[in-house]
Amino acid sequence: MQNRKVEIAAIGTYVPDRIVTNDDLSLTLDTSDEWISTRSGIRERHIAENGHCTSDLGAVAARRALEAAGVRPGELDLIITASLSPDMLFPSTASFISGLIGADGAAAFDLSAACTGFIYALAAGSSFIASGQSETVLVVGADVVSKMIDWSDRSTAVLFGDAAGAVLLRPAASDGAGIVGFELGNDPSGTGELSLPAGGSRLPASAETVAEGLHYLKMNGREVFKFATRIIVSSARQVLAENGLEVGDVDLFIPHQANIRIIDSAARKLGFPPERVFSNLDRYGNTSCASIPLCLDEAVAGGRLQNGDLALMTGFGAGLSWGSCLVRCGEIKRAGERDA
Ligand code: UT7
């Protein structure tokens, strides 16, 4: 078995044009801009058009990452898609994305780890390259959570947005840059805290499941909040310790974007000053599997992550799952445009 170093060679993202503000939501829900922005930090989110599904968003991000890298779709060995809102239970959303971008022949599969999915998929994709199994892997984090939401439930409807991000992984060009390490975990005692209960084999779709609203995302917000503030800190500390690094070595901390109070609490406990923590939650809401690549892309575009910088990315979500990744950035090529 080989054990090659893996780098993020390029990134592409996509967010739908349509913006829904907190004031827009307060027209149909018993909520307010004041409540949403102070309790979550979210001001607006982008929502996909009717008829646009996860692979549609993921394919745009994927094309952009490939174009930025100068890689043809036919060169891909593998596409992994992380999503909690897949096009269908099967076939995989990765297969639909493969068809849309013209990557016939590349292996394609989905990975289900809810909002931690992008970090898990990054770990899986980099292992394929490190082992020598693959040379060129596309990891797509994409979600159209708006299609899984009960728009009359104010406790969830205000929190999420739609987006996609894709990164191209390759063997590292130099010894310096590349993925340094991962820390992944899951606590199965929390399966009931965040789920989409019906439509799978546990609770097949029926007239009753539809009538009872069991095809919508359900969340125990307070419990997930407590879990998140604890797990981000322990996972970040563990991945740093396992790789002989400290918080002071990290140039930019990119946590999953679910709630600004979670981000601030974790950053404070870890000892990150605000200028070394990335957040764009106010503009996109919680975009689930797309949240970390969306931040990564903006951080590279804005010069907050440069060649040689160390980034720490930490995700958490249903499972209850979590994952951290440390990456020493090389030149991450990116597509100029984000919107369609
Ligand atoms: O990526 C997936 C991971 N998900 C998360 O990380 C979410 C984690 N949880 C959270 O971010 C927070 O728990 C929420 C933002 C979901 C909720 O904030 P909270 O401070 O925990 O509020 P709460 O659930 O304790 O509710 C406080 C009050 C309740 O009213 P009462 O019972 O005190 O009268 C809710 O009914 O706020 C009410 N409330 C709302 N009020 C206005 C809940 N949602 C809303 C709303 N607008 N949208």
PDB file of N, CA and C in Angstrom, residues 134-179:
ATOM      1  N   SER A 134      -6.819   5.776  -6.414  1.00  0.00           N
ATOM      2  CA  SER A 134      -7.289   6.807  -7.350  1.00  0.00           C
ATOM      3  C   SER A 134      -6.249   7.910  -7.484  1.00  0.00           C
ATOM      4  N   GLU A 135      -6.324   8.629  -8.631  1.00  0.00           N
ATOM      5  CA  GLU A 135      -5.423   9.771  -8.857  1.00  0.00           C
ATOM      6  C   GLU A 135      -6.155  11.098  -8.735  1.00  0.00           C
ATOM      7  N   THR A 136      -7.399  11.119  -9.222  1.00  0.00           N
ATOM      8  CA  THR A 136      -8.120  12.387  -9.334  1.00  0.00           C
ATOM      9  C   THR A 136      -9.541  12.179  -8.814  1.00  0.00           C
ATOM     10  N   VAL A 137      -9.844  12.838  -7.706  1.00  0.00           N
ATOM     11  CA  VAL A 137     -11.125  12.607  -7.023  1.00  0.00           C
ATOM     12  C   VAL A 137     -11.857  13.935  -6.832  1.00  0.00           C
ATOM     13  N   LEU A 138     -13.137  13.924  -7.126  1.00  0.00           N
ATOM     14  CA  LEU A 138     -13.958  15.111  -6.900  1.00  0.00           C
ATOM     15  C   LEU A 138     -14.863  14.854  -5.690  1.00  0.00           C
ATOM     16  N   VAL A 139     -14.770  15.731  -4.705  1.00  0.00           N
ATOM     17  CA  VAL A 139     -15.631  15.635  -3.523  1.00  0.00           C
ATOM     18  C   VAL A 139     -16.629  16.789  -3.578  1.00  0.00           C
ATOM     19  N   VAL A 140     -17.907  16.440  -3.605  1.00  0.00           N
ATOM     20  CA  VAL A 140     -18.959  17.460  -3.714  1.00  0.00           C
ATOM     21  C   VAL A 140     -19.792  17.457  -2.436  1.00  0.00           C
ATOM     22  N   GLY A 141     -19.914  18.622  -1.807  1.00  0.00           N
ATOM     23  CA  GLY A 141     -20.843  18.798  -0.682  1.00  0.00           C
ATOM     24  C   GLY A 141     -21.986  19.660  -1.198  1.00  0.00           C
ATOM     25  N   ALA A 142     -23.185  19.115  -1.283  1.00  0.00           N
ATOM     26  CA  ALA A 142     -24.286  19.869  -1.894  1.00  0.00           C
ATOM     27  C   ALA A 142     -25.586  19.571  -1.167  1.00  0.00           C
ATOM     28  N   ASP A 143     -26.367  20.600  -0.938  1.00  0.00           N
ATOM     29  CA  ASP A 143     -27.652  20.395  -0.281  1.00  0.00           C
ATOM     30  C   ASP A 143     -28.690  21.400  -0.735  1.00  0.00           C
ATOM     31  N   VAL A 144     -29.889  20.875  -0.933  1.00  0.00           N
ATOM     32  CA  VAL A 144     -31.072  21.702  -1.182  1.00  0.00           C
ATOM     33  C   VAL A 144     -32.008  21.404  -0.009  1.00  0.00           C
ATOM     34  N   VAL A 145     -31.580  21.856   1.167  1.00  0.00           N
ATOM     35  CA  VAL A 145     -32.345  21.539   2.390  1.00  0.00           C
ATOM     36  C   VAL A 145     -33.739  22.159   2.314  1.00  0.00           C
ATOM     37  N   SER A 146     -33.870  23.198   1.488  1.00  0.00           N
ATOM     38  CA  SER A 146     -35.192  23.855   1.376  1.00  0.00           C
ATOM     39  C   SER A 146     -36.287  22.879   0.959  1.00  0.00           C
ATOM     40  N   LYS A 147     -35.898  21.782   0.278  1.00  0.00           N
ATOM     41  CA  LYS A 147     -36.914  20.804  -0.161  1.00  0.00           C
ATOM     42  C   LYS A 147     -37.257  19.806   0.944  1.00  0.00           C
ATOM     43  N   MET A 148     -36.510  19.830   2.043  1.00  0.00           N
ATOM     44  CA  MET A 148     -36.726  18.879   3.139  1.00  0.00           C
ATOM     45  C   MET A 148     -37.381  19.556   4.346  1.00  0.00           C
ATOM     46  N   ILE A 149     -37.665  20.851   4.205  1.00  0.00           N
ATOM     47  CA  ILE A 149     -38.123  21.672   5.322  1.00  0.00           C
ATOM     48  C   ILE A 149     -39.639  21.808   5.315  1.00  0.00           C
ATOM     49  N   ASP A 150     -40.214  21.773   6.510  1.00  0.00           N
ATOM     50  CA  ASP A 150     -41.621  22.147   6.673  1.00  0.00           C
ATOM     51  C   ASP A 150     -41.652  23.668   6.806  1.00  0.00           C
ATOM     52  N   TRP A 151     -42.088  24.329   5.753  1.00  0.00           N
ATOM     53  CA  TRP A 151     -42.019  25.796   5.738  1.00  0.00           C
ATOM     54  C   TRP A 151     -43.009  26.452   6.693  1.00  0.00           C
ATOM     55  N   SER A 152     -43.816  25.629   7.408  1.00  0.00           N
ATOM     56  CA  SER A 152     -44.672  26.228   8.434  1.00  0.00           C
ATOM     57  C   SER A 152     -44.069  26.019   9.829  1.00  0.00           C
ATOM     58  N   ASP A 153     -42.906  25.381   9.910  1.00  0.00           N
ATOM     59  CA  ASP A 153     -42.250  25.120  11.199  1.00  0.00           C
ATOM     60  C   ASP A 153     -41.142  26.153  11.415  1.00  0.00           C
ATOM     61  N   ARG A 154     -41.428  27.158  12.229  1.00  0.00           N
ATOM     62  CA  ARG A 154     -40.458  28.260  12.390  1.00  0.00           C
ATOM     63  C   ARG A 154     -39.157  27.809  13.062  1.00  0.00           C
ATOM     64  N   SER A 155     -39.210  26.677  13.794  1.00  0.00           N
ATOM     65  CA  SER A 155     -38.000  26.259  14.513  1.00  0.00           C
ATOM     66  C   SER A 155     -36.924  25.707  13.570  1.00  0.00           C
ATOM     67  N   THR A 156     -37.307  25.315  12.358  1.00  0.00           N
ATOM     68  CA  THR A 156     -36.299  24.836  11.398  1.00  0.00           C
ATOM     69  C   THR A 156     -36.246  25.683  10.116  1.00  0.00           C
ATOM     70  N   ALA A 157     -37.402  26.223   9.717  1.00  0.00           N
ATOM     71  CA  ALA A 157     -37.469  26.879   8.393  1.00  0.00           C
ATOM     72  C   ALA A 157     -36.524  28.077   8.271  1.00  0.00           C
ATOM     73  N   VAL A 158     -36.225  28.717   9.391  1.00  0.00           N
ATOM     74  CA  VAL A 158     -35.425  29.953   9.321  1.00  0.00           C
ATOM     75  C   VAL A 158     -33.922  29.671   9.252  1.00  0.00           C
ATOM     76  N   LEU A 159     -33.524  28.411   9.444  1.00  0.00           N
ATOM     77  CA  LEU A 159     -32.100  28.139   9.684  1.00  0.00           C
ATOM     78  C   LEU A 159     -31.296  27.748   8.440  1.00  0.00           C
ATOM     79  N   PHE A 160     -31.963  27.209   7.426  1.00  0.00           N
ATOM     80  CA  PHE A 160     -31.210  26.548   6.362  1.00  0.00           C
ATOM     81  C   PHE A 160     -31.222  27.311   5.042  1.00  0.00           C
ATOM     82  N   GLY A 161     -30.229  27.025   4.198  1.00  0.00           N
ATOM     83  CA  GLY A 161     -30.148  27.581   2.856  1.00  0.00           C
ATOM     84  C   GLY A 161     -29.605  26.526   1.910  1.00  0.00           C
ATOM     85  N   ASP A 162     -29.621  26.823   0.620  1.00  0.00           N
ATOM     86  CA  ASP A 162     -29.193  25.862  -0.401  1.00  0.00           C
ATOM     87  C   ASP A 162     -27.861  26.305  -1.024  1.00  0.00           C
ATOM     88  N   ALA A 163     -26.980  25.353  -1.293  1.00  0.00           N
ATOM     89  CA  ALA A 163     -25.681  25.685  -1.912  1.00  0.00           C
ATOM     90  C   ALA A 163     -24.937  24.398  -2.258  1.00  0.00           C
ATOM     91  N   ALA A 164     -23.842  24.566  -2.977  1.00  0.00           N
ATOM     92  CA  ALA A 164     -22.976  23.423  -3.300  1.00  0.00           C
ATOM     93  C   ALA A 164     -21.526  23.878  -3.352  1.00  0.00           C
ATOM     94  N   GLY A 165     -20.634  22.970  -2.973  1.00  0.00           N
ATOM     95  CA  GLY A 165     -19.196  23.230  -3.087  1.00  0.00           C
ATOM     96  C   GLY A 165     -18.518  21.950  -3.519  1.00  0.00           C
ATOM     97  N   ALA A 166     -17.485  22.088  -4.348  1.00  0.00           N
ATOM     98  CA  ALA A 166     -16.766  20.890  -4.822  1.00  0.00           C
ATOM     99  C   ALA A 166     -15.270  21.149  -4.755  1.00  0.00           C
ATOM    100  N   VAL A 167     -14.531  20.155  -4.318  1.00  0.00           N
ATOM    101  CA  VAL A 167     -13.070  20.273  -4.331  1.00  0.00           C
ATOM    102  C   VAL A 167     -12.471  19.121  -5.138  1.00  0.00           C
ATOM    103  N   LEU A 168     -11.411  19.453  -5.840  1.00  0.00           N
ATOM    104  CA  LEU A 168     -10.687  18.446  -6.604  1.00  0.00           C
ATOM    105  C   LEU A 168      -9.464  18.019  -5.803  1.00  0.00           C
ATOM    106  N   LEU A 169      -9.369  16.715  -5.536  1.00  0.00           N
ATOM    107  CA  LEU A 169      -8.239  16.174  -4.772  1.00  0.00           C
ATOM    108  C   LEU A 169      -7.277  15.469  -5.715  1.00  0.00           C
ATOM    109  N   ARG A 170      -5.985  15.691  -5.463  1.00  0.00           N
ATOM    110  CA  ARG A 170      -4.938  15.031  -6.259  1.00  0.00           C
ATOM    111  C   ARG A 170      -3.755  14.717  -5.349  1.00  0.00           C
ATOM    112  N   PRO A 171      -2.849  13.847  -5.791  1.00  0.00           N
ATOM    113  CA  PRO A 171      -1.621  13.668  -5.015  1.00  0.00           C
ATOM    114  C   PRO A 171      -0.920  15.018  -4.896  1.00  0.00           C
ATOM    115  N   ALA A 172      -0.397  15.332  -3.719  1.00  0.00           N
ATOM    116  CA  ALA A 172       0.205  16.651  -3.484  1.00  0.00           C
ATOM    117  C   ALA A 172       1.396  16.859  -4.413  1.00  0.00           C
ATOM    118  N   ALA A 173       1.468  18.081  -4.958  1.00  0.00           N
ATOM    119  CA  ALA A 173       2.547  18.401  -5.900  1.00  0.00           C
ATOM    120  C   ALA A 173       3.874  18.586  -5.175  1.00  0.00           C
ATOM    121  N   SER A 174       3.798  19.046  -3.924  1.00  0.00           N
ATOM    122  CA  SER A 174       5.045  19.237  -3.164  1.00  0.00           C
ATOM    123  C   SER A 174       4.856  18.637  -1.775  1.00  0.00           C
ATOM    124  N   ASP A 175       5.963  18.473  -1.061  1.00  0.00           N
ATOM    125  CA  ASP A 175       5.878  17.866   0.273  1.00  0.00           C
ATOM    126  C   ASP A 175       5.166  18.770   1.274  1.00  0.00           C
ATOM    127  N   GLY A 176       5.293  20.077   1.069  1.00  0.00           N
ATOM    128  CA  GLY A 176       4.778  21.035   2.057  1.00  0.00           C
ATOM    129  C   GLY A 176       3.272  21.056   2.175  1.00  0.00           C
ATOM    130  N   ALA A 177       2.587  21.131   1.006  1.00  0.00           N
ATOM    131  CA  ALA A 177       1.135  21.320   1.038  1.00  0.00           C
ATOM    132  C   ALA A 177       0.417  19.985   1.123  1.00  0.00           C
ATOM    133  N   GLY A 178      -0.790  20.032   1.658  1.00  0.00           N
ATOM    134  CA  GLY A 178      -1.612  18.833   1.638  1.00  0.00           C
ATOM    135  C   GLY A 178      -2.396  18.633   2.921  1.00  0.00           C
ATOM    136  N   ILE A 179      -3.239  17.617   2.885  1.00  0.00           N
ATOM    137  CA  ILE A 179      -4.067  17.307   4.050  1.00  0.00           C
ATOM    138  C   ILE A 179      -3.174  16.707   5.127  1.00  0.00           C
TER     139      ILE A 179
END
